[in-house]
Amino acid sequence: MRRRPARRHLIASALATALLLPLAACGSGPGSGGSASPAGGSAGPGGGKRLTVLAAASLTDVFEDIGAAYEQQHTGTDVVFSFAGSQELAAQVRQGVPADVLVTADTPTMDRLAGETGEPVVIARNRLAIATAKGNPQRITGLKDLARKDLKVVLAAPEVPAGRYSRQILDKAGVDVRPVSEEPNVRSVLSKVQLGEADAGLVYVTDAASARGAVDTVAVPDAQNAVASYPAAPLDSARDGEAARGFVDWLRSPRARALLTAAGFEAP
């Protein structure tokens, strides 16, 4: 999938979001004068509607495409994203950070927010893969190699969905991995491998693909793998509940599904 010129977005921690740093509308370019609104579903640049979506970090690239497509079909609506680990997003919701829609990388995190969201729907699924340095210089062939003492392996932290999935598949395979670091989200794992700070890491298939050749990928067989589900739900605190529900519904539309598939996500 061809990458369009980057739009500004915020990969936020709970603290940064709580401080209400300005977020740029999904379709706005550099220099846009859009200002942060006091709550999701409020007025965007030029008086239009603004939807704020809290989304799992592994959705960063595809949701920029999805946001642009949604704006094209919904004139006057600006979609603003805040990307972070699912556990951070849940903390933001509990802290009352203004937002309209939540999309996590697992169902347990969403389920724990049952009193603060509408009915969640799964919009996509994903699987894990081993990301290695470009060219795979350590000749990693599968999960068993990650236990090698000469390798620097990085994983997402246990409280992160990708971290839980990683440990599930490693435990199932009987592989004992001592990671050199535990990252707050899966994109940080990918970054460590890209920067040469780790020899390998477990990431989602879609994250490895997003690196566009900057890392190599070693597939994990389905029998050893875990399937990640991505539920989306409108937040009860959304200023415009109808718009929030409409965006969640649209995430299951043929256009959104095509974009998710092109990015390597599986259908729900």
mmCIF file of C-alpha atoms in Angstrom:
data_model
loop_
_atom_site.group_PDB
_atom_site.id
_atom_site.type_symbol
_atom_site.label_atom_id
_atom_site.label_comp_id
_atom_site.label_asym_id
_atom_site.label_seq_id
_atom_site.Cartn_x
_atom_site.Cartn_y
_atom_site.Cartn_z
ATOM 1 C CA MET A 1 0.000 0.000 0.000
ATOM 2 C CA ARG A 2 1.461 3.358 -0.973
ATOM 3 C CA ARG A 3 2.077 5.718 1.902
ATOM 4 C CA ARG A 4 0.643 9.200 1.487
ATOM 5 C CA PRO A 5 2.505 12.260 2.807
ATOM 6 C CA ALA A 6 2.457 11.980 6.567
ATOM 7 C CA ARG A 7 -0.320 13.730 8.433
ATOM 8 C CA ARG A 8 0.338 14.942 11.926
ATOM 9 C CA HIS A 9 -0.873 12.709 14.716
ATOM 10 C CA LEU A 10 -0.123 12.243 18.394
ATOM 11 C CA ILE A 11 1.234 9.014 19.836
ATOM 12 C CA ALA A 12 0.357 10.019 23.362
ATOM 13 C CA SER A 13 1.019 8.779 26.822
ATOM 14 C CA ALA A 14 -1.720 9.115 29.391
ATOM 15 C CA LEU A 15 0.048 12.110 30.888
ATOM 16 C CA ALA A 16 0.487 13.897 27.597
ATOM 17 C CA THR A 17 -3.137 13.413 26.670
ATOM 18 C CA ALA A 18 -4.303 14.448 30.103
ATOM 19 C CA LEU A 19 -2.495 17.731 29.544
ATOM 20 C CA LEU A 20 -4.601 18.172 26.408
ATOM 21 C CA LEU A 21 -1.809 18.770 23.969
ATOM 22 C CA PRO A 22 -3.203 20.130 20.683
ATOM 23 C CA LEU A 23 -4.144 17.419 18.214
ATOM 24 C CA ALA A 24 -4.130 17.960 14.486
ATOM 25 C CA ALA A 25 -7.023 16.857 12.330
ATOM 26 C CA CYS A 26 -6.302 13.714 10.373
ATOM 27 C CA GLY A 27 -6.453 15.398 6.988
ATOM 28 C CA SER A 28 -4.661 18.614 7.884
ATOM 29 C CA GLY A 29 -1.197 19.301 6.605
ATOM 30 C CA PRO A 30 1.775 21.036 8.172
ATOM 31 C CA GLY A 31 0.952 24.486 9.468
ATOM 32 C CA SER A 32 -2.694 23.747 10.076
ATOM 33 C CA GLY A 33 -4.190 26.135 12.589
ATOM 34 C CA GLY A 34 -6.639 23.698 14.147
ATOM 35 C CA SER A 35 -6.823 24.009 17.935
ATOM 36 C CA ALA A 36 -7.642 21.390 20.516
ATOM 37 C CA SER A 37 -11.306 21.294 21.438
ATOM 38 C CA PRO A 38 -12.515 20.842 25.012
ATOM 39 C CA ALA A 39 -14.135 17.500 24.253
ATOM 40 C CA GLY A 40 -14.523 14.950 21.486
ATOM 41 C CA GLY A 41 -17.238 15.495 18.933
ATOM 42 C CA SER A 42 -16.844 19.264 19.216
ATOM 43 C CA ALA A 43 -16.112 21.885 16.604
ATOM 44 C CA GLY A 44 -13.073 21.326 14.420
ATOM 45 C CA PRO A 45 -11.153 23.720 12.181
ATOM 46 C CA GLY A 46 -13.528 25.893 10.193
ATOM 47 C CA GLY A 47 -16.472 25.083 12.463
ATOM 48 C CA GLY A 48 -16.835 21.470 11.363
ATOM 49 C CA LYS A 49 -17.284 18.439 13.600
ATOM 50 C CA ARG A 50 -14.298 16.879 15.329
ATOM 51 C CA LEU A 51 -14.086 13.240 16.402
ATOM 52 C CA THR A 52 -11.316 12.181 18.777
ATOM 53 C CA VAL A 53 -10.330 8.513 18.553
ATOM 54 C CA LEU A 54 -8.092 6.728 21.064
ATOM 55 C CA ALA A 55 -6.474 3.851 19.161
ATOM 56 C CA ALA A 56 -3.938 1.093 19.779
ATOM 57 C CA ALA A 57 -0.422 1.933 18.593
ATOM 58 C CA SER A 58 -0.419 -0.944 16.092
ATOM 59 C CA LEU A 59 -3.176 0.861 14.167
ATOM 60 C CA THR A 60 -1.104 4.000 13.582
ATOM 61 C CA ASP A 61 -0.470 3.703 9.841
ATOM 62 C CA VAL A 62 -3.761 2.204 8.710
ATOM 63 C CA PHE A 63 -5.867 4.571 10.823
ATOM 64 C CA GLU A 64 -4.277 7.563 9.151
ATOM 65 C CA ASP A 65 -5.559 6.124 5.870
ATOM 66 C CA ILE A 66 -8.923 5.298 7.445
ATOM 67 C CA GLY A 67 -9.236 8.783 8.897
ATOM 68 C CA ALA A 68 -8.635 10.377 5.511
ATOM 69 C CA ALA A 69 -11.171 8.067 3.850
ATOM 70 C CA TYR A 70 -13.773 8.807 6.521
ATOM 71 C CA GLU A 71 -13.284 12.556 6.131
ATOM 72 C CA GLN A 72 -13.730 12.252 2.367
ATOM 73 C CA GLN A 73 -17.085 10.538 2.889
ATOM 74 C CA HIS A 74 -18.167 12.797 5.771
ATOM 75 C CA THR A 75 -17.563 16.356 4.678
ATOM 76 C CA GLY A 76 -17.048 18.740 7.567
ATOM 77 C CA THR A 77 -15.779 16.101 10.000
ATOM 78 C CA ASP A 78 -12.177 16.065 11.218
ATOM 79 C CA VAL A 79 -10.901 12.821 12.741
ATOM 80 C CA VAL A 80 -8.205 13.211 15.390
ATOM 81 C CA PHE A 81 -6.225 10.223 16.644
ATOM 82 C CA SER A 82 -4.270 9.593 19.828
ATOM 83 C CA PHE A 83 -2.187 6.401 19.571
ATOM 84 C CA ALA A 84 -0.751 4.510 22.556
ATOM 85 C CA GLY A 85 -0.616 1.095 24.142
ATOM 86 C CA SER A 86 -4.091 -0.219 24.950
ATOM 87 C CA GLN A 87 -3.393 -0.123 28.670
ATOM 88 C CA GLU A 88 -2.488 3.571 28.394
ATOM 89 C CA LEU A 89 -5.664 4.282 26.442
ATOM 90 C CA ALA A 90 -7.732 2.578 29.151
ATOM 91 C CA ALA A 91 -6.056 4.756 31.773
ATOM 92 C CA GLN A 92 -6.913 7.849 29.734
ATOM 93 C CA VAL A 93 -10.574 6.841 29.587
ATOM 94 C CA ARG A 94 -10.682 6.276 33.350
ATOM 95 C CA GLN A 95 -9.090 9.681 33.888
ATOM 96 C CA GLY A 96 -11.836 11.311 31.858
ATOM 97 C CA VAL A 97 -9.672 12.458 28.961
ATOM 98 C CA PRO A 98 -12.037 13.952 26.324
ATOM 99 C CA ALA A 99 -12.557 11.486 23.479
ATOM 100 C CA ASP A 100 -15.317 9.881 21.425
ATOM 101 C CA VAL A 101 -14.168 6.413 20.330
ATOM 102 C CA LEU A 102 -11.839 3.767 21.748
ATOM 103 C CA VAL A 103 -10.132 0.995 19.747
ATOM 104 C CA THR A 104 -7.926 -1.473 21.634
ATOM 105 C CA ALA A 105 -5.749 -4.377 20.523
ATOM 106 C CA ASP A 106 -7.494 -6.908 22.761
ATOM 107 C CA THR A 107 -10.936 -7.619 24.167
ATOM 108 C CA PRO A 108 -9.997 -7.896 27.888
ATOM 109 C CA THR A 109 -8.889 -4.246 28.019
ATOM 110 C CA MET A 110 -12.121 -3.143 26.362
ATOM 111 C CA ASP A 111 -14.213 -5.413 28.581
ATOM 112 C CA ARG A 112 -12.763 -3.807 31.713
ATOM 113 C CA LEU A 113 -14.241 -0.499 30.525
ATOM 114 C CA ALA A 114 -17.743 -1.936 30.056
ATOM 115 C CA GLY A 115 -19.316 0.783 32.215
ATOM 116 C CA GLU A 116 -17.788 3.582 30.149
ATOM 117 C CA THR A 117 -18.356 2.502 26.545
ATOM 118 C CA GLY A 118 -21.128 1.452 24.229
ATOM 119 C CA GLU A 119 -21.306 -2.052 22.789
ATOM 120 C CA PRO A 120 -17.894 -2.924 21.283
ATOM 121 C CA VAL A 121 -17.534 -4.574 17.876
ATOM 122 C CA VAL A 122 -14.436 -6.355 16.575
ATOM 123 C CA ILE A 123 -13.192 -4.596 13.442
ATOM 124 C CA ALA A 124 -10.062 -6.642 12.672
ATOM 125 C CA ARG A 125 -7.695 -9.358 13.819
ATOM 126 C CA ASN A 126 -3.927 -9.714 13.773
ATOM 127 C CA ARG A 127 -1.133 -12.208 14.448
ATOM 128 C CA LEU A 128 2.413 -12.021 15.732
ATOM 129 C CA ALA A 129 5.683 -12.313 13.831
ATOM 130 C CA ILE A 130 9.354 -12.095 14.698
ATOM 131 C CA ALA A 131 10.980 -8.858 13.528
ATOM 132 C CA THR A 132 14.743 -9.060 13.005
ATOM 133 C CA ALA A 133 17.423 -6.686 11.825
ATOM 134 C CA LYS A 134 17.461 -6.204 8.066
ATOM 135 C CA GLY A 135 18.980 -9.251 6.415
ATOM 136 C CA ASN A 136 18.402 -11.351 9.543
ATOM 137 C CA PRO A 137 22.141 -11.457 10.354
ATOM 138 C CA GLN A 138 21.574 -13.668 13.407
ATOM 139 C CA ARG A 139 19.869 -16.311 11.227
ATOM 140 C CA ILE A 140 16.752 -16.504 13.370
ATOM 141 C CA THR A 141 14.369 -19.160 12.050
ATOM 142 C CA GLY A 142 11.647 -19.434 14.700
ATOM 143 C CA LEU A 143 10.527 -18.910 18.275
ATOM 144 C CA LYS A 144 13.070 -21.384 19.681
ATOM 145 C CA ASP A 145 15.924 -19.146 18.546
ATOM 146 C CA LEU A 146 14.697 -16.294 20.749
ATOM 147 C CA ALA A 147 15.992 -18.207 23.784
ATOM 148 C CA ARG A 148 19.584 -17.994 22.525
ATOM 149 C CA LYS A 149 21.817 -16.237 25.016
ATOM 150 C CA ASP A 150 23.727 -14.420 22.283
ATOM 151 C CA LEU A 151 20.580 -12.599 21.142
ATOM 152 C CA LYS A 152 19.163 -9.327 22.403
ATOM 153 C CA VAL A 153 15.380 -9.793 22.314
ATOM 154 C CA VAL A 154 12.856 -7.093 23.149
ATOM 155 C CA LEU A 155 9.181 -7.656 23.993
ATOM 156 C CA ALA A 156 6.216 -5.479 24.789
ATOM 157 C CA ALA A 157 5.544 -5.229 28.535
ATOM 158 C CA PRO A 158 3.262 -7.893 30.058
ATOM 159 C CA GLU A 159 0.412 -5.415 30.596
ATOM 160 C CA VAL A 160 0.392 -4.512 26.888
ATOM 161 C CA PRO A 161 -1.776 -6.745 24.654
ATOM 162 C CA ALA A 162 1.185 -7.527 22.367
ATOM 163 C CA GLY A 163 3.213 -8.399 25.446
ATOM 164 C CA ARG A 164 0.568 -10.793 26.736
ATOM 165 C CA TYR A 165 0.201 -12.433 23.332
ATOM 166 C CA SER A 166 3.985 -12.755 23.068
ATOM 167 C CA ARG A 167 4.257 -14.531 26.383
ATOM 168 C CA GLN A 168 1.337 -16.792 25.529
ATOM 169 C CA ILE A 169 2.979 -18.078 22.381
ATOM 170 C CA LEU A 170 6.412 -18.357 23.983
ATOM 171 C CA ASP A 171 4.973 -20.328 26.903
ATOM 172 C CA LYS A 172 3.035 -22.572 24.524
ATOM 173 C CA ALA A 173 6.230 -23.243 22.570
ATOM 174 C CA GLY A 174 8.208 -23.879 25.755
ATOM 175 C CA VAL A 175 10.625 -21.050 24.978
ATOM 176 C CA ASP A 176 12.178 -19.085 27.849
ATOM 177 C CA VAL A 177 13.065 -15.559 26.723
ATOM 178 C CA ARG A 178 14.843 -12.992 28.879
ATOM 179 C CA PRO A 179 14.111 -9.691 27.107
ATOM 180 C CA VAL A 180 16.659 -6.900 27.314
ATOM 181 C CA SER A 181 13.751 -4.457 27.621
ATOM 182 C CA GLU A 182 9.971 -4.454 27.964
ATOM 183 C CA GLU A 183 8.339 -1.717 25.918
ATOM 184 C CA PRO A 184 5.133 0.301 26.561
ATOM 185 C CA ASN A 185 3.683 -0.543 23.140
ATOM 186 C CA VAL A 186 4.397 -2.726 20.134
ATOM 187 C CA ARG A 187 5.677 0.140 17.993
ATOM 188 C CA SER A 188 8.438 0.701 20.529
ATOM 189 C CA VAL A 189 9.446 -2.952 20.104
ATOM 190 C CA LEU A 190 9.640 -2.471 16.342
ATOM 191 C CA SER A 191 11.654 0.725 16.784
ATOM 192 C CA LYS A 192 14.239 -1.028 18.971
ATOM 193 C CA VAL A 193 14.818 -3.613 16.245
ATOM 194 C CA GLN A 194 14.935 -0.996 13.478
ATOM 195 C CA LEU A 195 17.495 1.057 15.391
ATOM 196 C CA GLY A 196 19.723 -1.943 16.024
ATOM 197 C CA GLU A 197 19.154 -1.844 19.782
ATOM 198 C CA ALA A 198 17.802 -5.400 19.653
ATOM 199 C CA ASP A 199 18.395 -8.401 17.407
ATOM 200 C CA ALA A 200 14.747 -9.427 17.391
ATOM 201 C CA GLY A 201 11.336 -8.682 18.832
ATOM 202 C CA LEU A 202 7.806 -10.014 18.669
ATOM 203 C CA VAL A 203 5.467 -7.607 16.891
ATOM 204 C CA TYR A 204 2.235 -7.835 14.959
ATOM 205 C CA VAL A 205 2.452 -8.926 11.331
ATOM 206 C CA THR A 206 1.119 -5.512 10.328
ATOM 207 C CA ASP A 207 3.818 -3.661 12.274
ATOM 208 C CA ALA A 208 6.563 -5.622 10.542
ATOM 209 C CA ALA A 209 4.937 -4.825 7.186
ATOM 210 C CA SER A 210 4.740 -1.120 8.078
ATOM 211 C CA ALA A 211 8.541 -1.013 8.373
ATOM 212 C CA ARG A 212 8.654 -1.424 4.575
ATOM 213 C CA GLY A 213 11.869 -3.400 4.365
ATOM 214 C CA ALA A 214 13.656 -1.774 7.302
ATOM 215 C CA VAL A 215 13.387 -5.080 9.185
ATOM 216 C CA ASP A 216 13.106 -8.719 8.162
ATOM 217 C CA THR A 217 10.196 -10.883 9.254
ATOM 218 C CA VAL A 218 10.199 -14.491 10.432
ATOM 219 C CA ALA A 219 6.713 -15.981 10.378
ATOM 220 C CA VAL A 220 5.254 -17.726 13.402
ATOM 221 C CA PRO A 221 3.214 -20.795 12.328
ATOM 222 C CA ASP A 222 -0.516 -20.559 13.016
ATOM 223 C CA ALA A 223 -0.316 -23.550 15.355
ATOM 224 C CA GLN A 224 2.106 -21.586 17.561
ATOM 225 C CA ASN A 225 0.588 -18.152 17.086
ATOM 226 C CA ALA A 226 -2.007 -16.071 18.897
ATOM 227 C CA VAL A 227 -4.854 -14.119 17.293
ATOM 228 C CA ALA A 228 -5.332 -10.532 18.432
ATOM 229 C CA SER A 229 -8.804 -8.995 18.202
ATOM 230 C CA TYR A 230 -9.375 -5.245 17.822
ATOM 231 C CA PRO A 231 -12.684 -4.095 19.363
ATOM 232 C CA ALA A 232 -13.975 -0.565 18.782
ATOM 233 C CA ALA A 233 -16.610 1.193 20.872
ATOM 234 C CA PRO A 234 -18.094 4.670 21.293
ATOM 235 C CA LEU A 235 -17.349 6.211 24.669
ATOM 236 C CA ASP A 236 -20.249 7.097 26.940
ATOM 237 C CA SER A 237 -18.539 10.445 27.540
ATOM 238 C CA ALA A 238 -18.551 11.359 23.833
ATOM 239 C CA ARG A 239 -19.999 14.803 23.258
ATOM 240 C CA ASP A 240 -21.736 13.592 20.080
ATOM 241 C CA GLY A 241 -22.750 10.002 20.759
ATOM 242 C CA GLU A 242 -24.436 9.615 17.389
ATOM 243 C CA ALA A 243 -21.275 10.645 15.529
ATOM 244 C CA ALA A 244 -19.161 8.332 17.682
ATOM 245 C CA ARG A 245 -21.457 5.384 17.002
ATOM 246 C CA GLY A 246 -21.461 6.281 13.310
ATOM 247 C CA PHE A 247 -17.665 6.160 13.156
ATOM 248 C CA VAL A 248 -17.582 2.745 14.851
ATOM 249 C CA ASP A 249 -20.173 1.465 12.376
ATOM 250 C CA TRP A 250 -18.138 2.866 9.489
ATOM 251 C CA LEU A 251 -15.077 0.925 10.671
ATOM 252 C CA ARG A 252 -16.942 -2.191 9.492
ATOM 253 C CA SER A 253 -17.790 -0.708 6.101
ATOM 254 C CA PRO A 254 -16.370 -2.156 2.866
ATOM 255 C CA ARG A 255 -14.059 0.851 2.465
ATOM 256 C CA ALA A 256 -12.591 0.515 5.965
ATOM 257 C CA ARG A 257 -12.343 -3.255 5.619
ATOM 258 C CA ALA A 258 -10.426 -2.888 2.348
ATOM 259 C CA LEU A 259 -7.917 -0.531 3.980
ATOM 260 C CA LEU A 260 -7.431 -2.851 6.951
ATOM 261 C CA THR A 261 -6.945 -5.840 4.652
ATOM 262 C CA ALA A 262 -4.433 -3.954 2.510
ATOM 263 C CA ALA A 263 -2.452 -3.186 5.677
ATOM 264 C CA GLY A 264 -2.323 -6.895 6.538
ATOM 265 C CA PHE A 265 -5.109 -7.129 9.117
ATOM 266 C CA GLU A 266 -7.433 -10.114 9.051
ATOM 267 C CA ALA A 267 -11.201 -9.818 8.836
ATOM 268 C CA PRO A 268 -13.076 -10.266 12.138
#
